[in-house]
PDB file of C-alpha atoms in Angstrom:
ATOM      1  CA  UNK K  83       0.000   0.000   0.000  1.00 70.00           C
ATOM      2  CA  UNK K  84       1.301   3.317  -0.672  1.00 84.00           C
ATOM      3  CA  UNK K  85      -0.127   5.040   2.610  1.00 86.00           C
ATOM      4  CA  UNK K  86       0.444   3.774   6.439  1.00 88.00           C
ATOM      5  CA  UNK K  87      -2.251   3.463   8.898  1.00 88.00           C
ATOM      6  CA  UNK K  88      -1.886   4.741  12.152  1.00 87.00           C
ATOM      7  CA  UNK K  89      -4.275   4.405  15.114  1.00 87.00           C
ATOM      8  CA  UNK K  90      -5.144   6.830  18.044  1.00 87.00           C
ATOM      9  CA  UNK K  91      -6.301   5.956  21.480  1.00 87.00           C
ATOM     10  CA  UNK K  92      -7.493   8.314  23.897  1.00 86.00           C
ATOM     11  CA  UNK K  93      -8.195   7.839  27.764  1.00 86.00           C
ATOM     12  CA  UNK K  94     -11.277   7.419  29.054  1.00 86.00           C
ATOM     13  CA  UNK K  95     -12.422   7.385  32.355  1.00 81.00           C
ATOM     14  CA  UNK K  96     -16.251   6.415  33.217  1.00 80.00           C
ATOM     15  CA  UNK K  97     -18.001   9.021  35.527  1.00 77.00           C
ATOM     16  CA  UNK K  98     -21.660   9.660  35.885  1.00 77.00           C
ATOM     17  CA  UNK K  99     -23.877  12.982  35.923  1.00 80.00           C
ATOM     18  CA  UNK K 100     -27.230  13.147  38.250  1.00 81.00           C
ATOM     19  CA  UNK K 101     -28.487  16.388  39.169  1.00 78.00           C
ATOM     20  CA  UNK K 102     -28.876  17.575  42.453  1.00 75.00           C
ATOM     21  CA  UNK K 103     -32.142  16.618  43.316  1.00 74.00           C
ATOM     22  CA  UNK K 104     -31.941  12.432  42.582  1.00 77.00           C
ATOM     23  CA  UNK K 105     -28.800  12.897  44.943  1.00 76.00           C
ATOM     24  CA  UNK K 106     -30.931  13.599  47.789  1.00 75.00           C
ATOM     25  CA  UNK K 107     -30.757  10.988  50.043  1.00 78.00           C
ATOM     26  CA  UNK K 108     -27.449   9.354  48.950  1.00 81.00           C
ATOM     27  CA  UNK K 109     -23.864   9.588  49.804  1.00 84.00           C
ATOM     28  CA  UNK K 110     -21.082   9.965  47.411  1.00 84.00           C
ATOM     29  CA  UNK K 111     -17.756   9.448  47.423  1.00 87.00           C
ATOM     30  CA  UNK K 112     -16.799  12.014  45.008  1.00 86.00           C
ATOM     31  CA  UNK K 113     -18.419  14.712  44.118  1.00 86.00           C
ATOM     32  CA  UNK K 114     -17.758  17.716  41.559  1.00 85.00           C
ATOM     33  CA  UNK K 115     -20.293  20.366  41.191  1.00 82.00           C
ATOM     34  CA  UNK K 116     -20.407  22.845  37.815  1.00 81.00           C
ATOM     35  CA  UNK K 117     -21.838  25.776  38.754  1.00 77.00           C
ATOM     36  CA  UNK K 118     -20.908  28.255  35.578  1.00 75.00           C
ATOM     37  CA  UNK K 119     -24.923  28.356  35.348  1.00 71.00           C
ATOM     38  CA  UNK K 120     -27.113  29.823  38.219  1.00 66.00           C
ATOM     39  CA  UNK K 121     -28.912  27.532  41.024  1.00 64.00           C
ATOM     40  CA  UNK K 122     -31.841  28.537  42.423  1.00 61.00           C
ATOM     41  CA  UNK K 123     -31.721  28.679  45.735  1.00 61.00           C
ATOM     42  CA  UNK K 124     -29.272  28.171  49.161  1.00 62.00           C
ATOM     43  CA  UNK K 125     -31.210  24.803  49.678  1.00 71.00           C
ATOM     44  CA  UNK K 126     -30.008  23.534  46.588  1.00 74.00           C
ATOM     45  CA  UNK K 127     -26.247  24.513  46.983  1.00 76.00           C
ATOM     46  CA  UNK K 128     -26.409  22.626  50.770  1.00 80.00           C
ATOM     47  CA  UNK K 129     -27.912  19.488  49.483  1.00 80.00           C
ATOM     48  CA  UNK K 130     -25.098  19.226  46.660  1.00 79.00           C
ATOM     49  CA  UNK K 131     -22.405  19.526  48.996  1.00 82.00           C
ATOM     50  CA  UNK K 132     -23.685  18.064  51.693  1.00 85.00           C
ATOM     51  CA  UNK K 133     -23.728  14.791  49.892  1.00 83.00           C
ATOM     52  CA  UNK K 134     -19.873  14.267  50.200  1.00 87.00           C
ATOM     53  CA  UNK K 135     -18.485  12.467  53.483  1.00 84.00           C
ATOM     54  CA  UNK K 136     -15.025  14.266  53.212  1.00 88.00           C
ATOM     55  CA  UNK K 137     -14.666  18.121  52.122  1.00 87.00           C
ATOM     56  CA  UNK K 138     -11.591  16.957  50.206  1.00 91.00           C
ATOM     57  CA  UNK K 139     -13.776  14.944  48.407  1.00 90.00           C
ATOM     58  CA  UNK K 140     -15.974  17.900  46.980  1.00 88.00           C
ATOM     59  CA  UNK K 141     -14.891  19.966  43.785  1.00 88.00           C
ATOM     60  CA  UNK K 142     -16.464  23.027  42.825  1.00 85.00           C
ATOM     61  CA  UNK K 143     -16.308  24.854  39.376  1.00 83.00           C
ATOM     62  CA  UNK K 144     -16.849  28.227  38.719  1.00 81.00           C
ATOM     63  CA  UNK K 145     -15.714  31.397  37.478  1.00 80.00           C
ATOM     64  CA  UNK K 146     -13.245  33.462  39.230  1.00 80.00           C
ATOM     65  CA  UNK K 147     -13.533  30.948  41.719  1.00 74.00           C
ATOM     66  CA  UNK K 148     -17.077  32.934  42.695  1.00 74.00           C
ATOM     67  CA  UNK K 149     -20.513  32.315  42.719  1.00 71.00           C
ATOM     68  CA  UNK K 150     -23.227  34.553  43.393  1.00 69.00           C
ATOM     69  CA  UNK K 151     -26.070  32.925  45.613  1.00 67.00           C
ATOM     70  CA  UNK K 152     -29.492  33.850  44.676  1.00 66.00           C
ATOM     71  CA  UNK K 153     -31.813  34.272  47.158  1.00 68.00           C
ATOM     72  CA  UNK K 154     -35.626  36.062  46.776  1.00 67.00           C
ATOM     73  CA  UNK K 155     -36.331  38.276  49.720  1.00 71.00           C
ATOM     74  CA  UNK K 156     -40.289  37.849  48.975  1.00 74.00           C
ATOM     75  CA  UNK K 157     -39.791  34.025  50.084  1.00 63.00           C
ATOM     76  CA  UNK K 158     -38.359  35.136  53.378  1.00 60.00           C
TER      77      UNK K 158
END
């Protein structure tokens, strides 16, 4: 043949996503939360980290390492 075959293989690791309210209830090992996109409320932001045994165990993602928490007065 006048061309050569080569073959890639890239690293995959298997991870799941479930969102914050099916992890009510359980416990995780390991947990990394994305939070470039608002949450909507406190409640929401406890649950998710709450759900992690060890605080070295929880990763958090945002930007400028920041997040602004939104609460509504009118539901206080």
């Amino acid at each position: 043949m006048t061309f050569q075959f080569m073959r890639l293989q890239f690293p995959i690791r298997l991870a799941f996503a479930i969102t914050i309210s099916k992890a009510q209830g359980q416990s995780l090992e390991l947990c990394g939360l994305d939070l470039h996109t608002n949450y909507f409320s406190h409640g929401q932001l406890y649950v998710a980290c709450s759900r992690v045994a060890k605080p070295d165990n929880l990763y958090v993602c945002t930007e400028n390492g920041t997040r602004k928490n939104i609460v509504y007065p009118q539901a206080l």
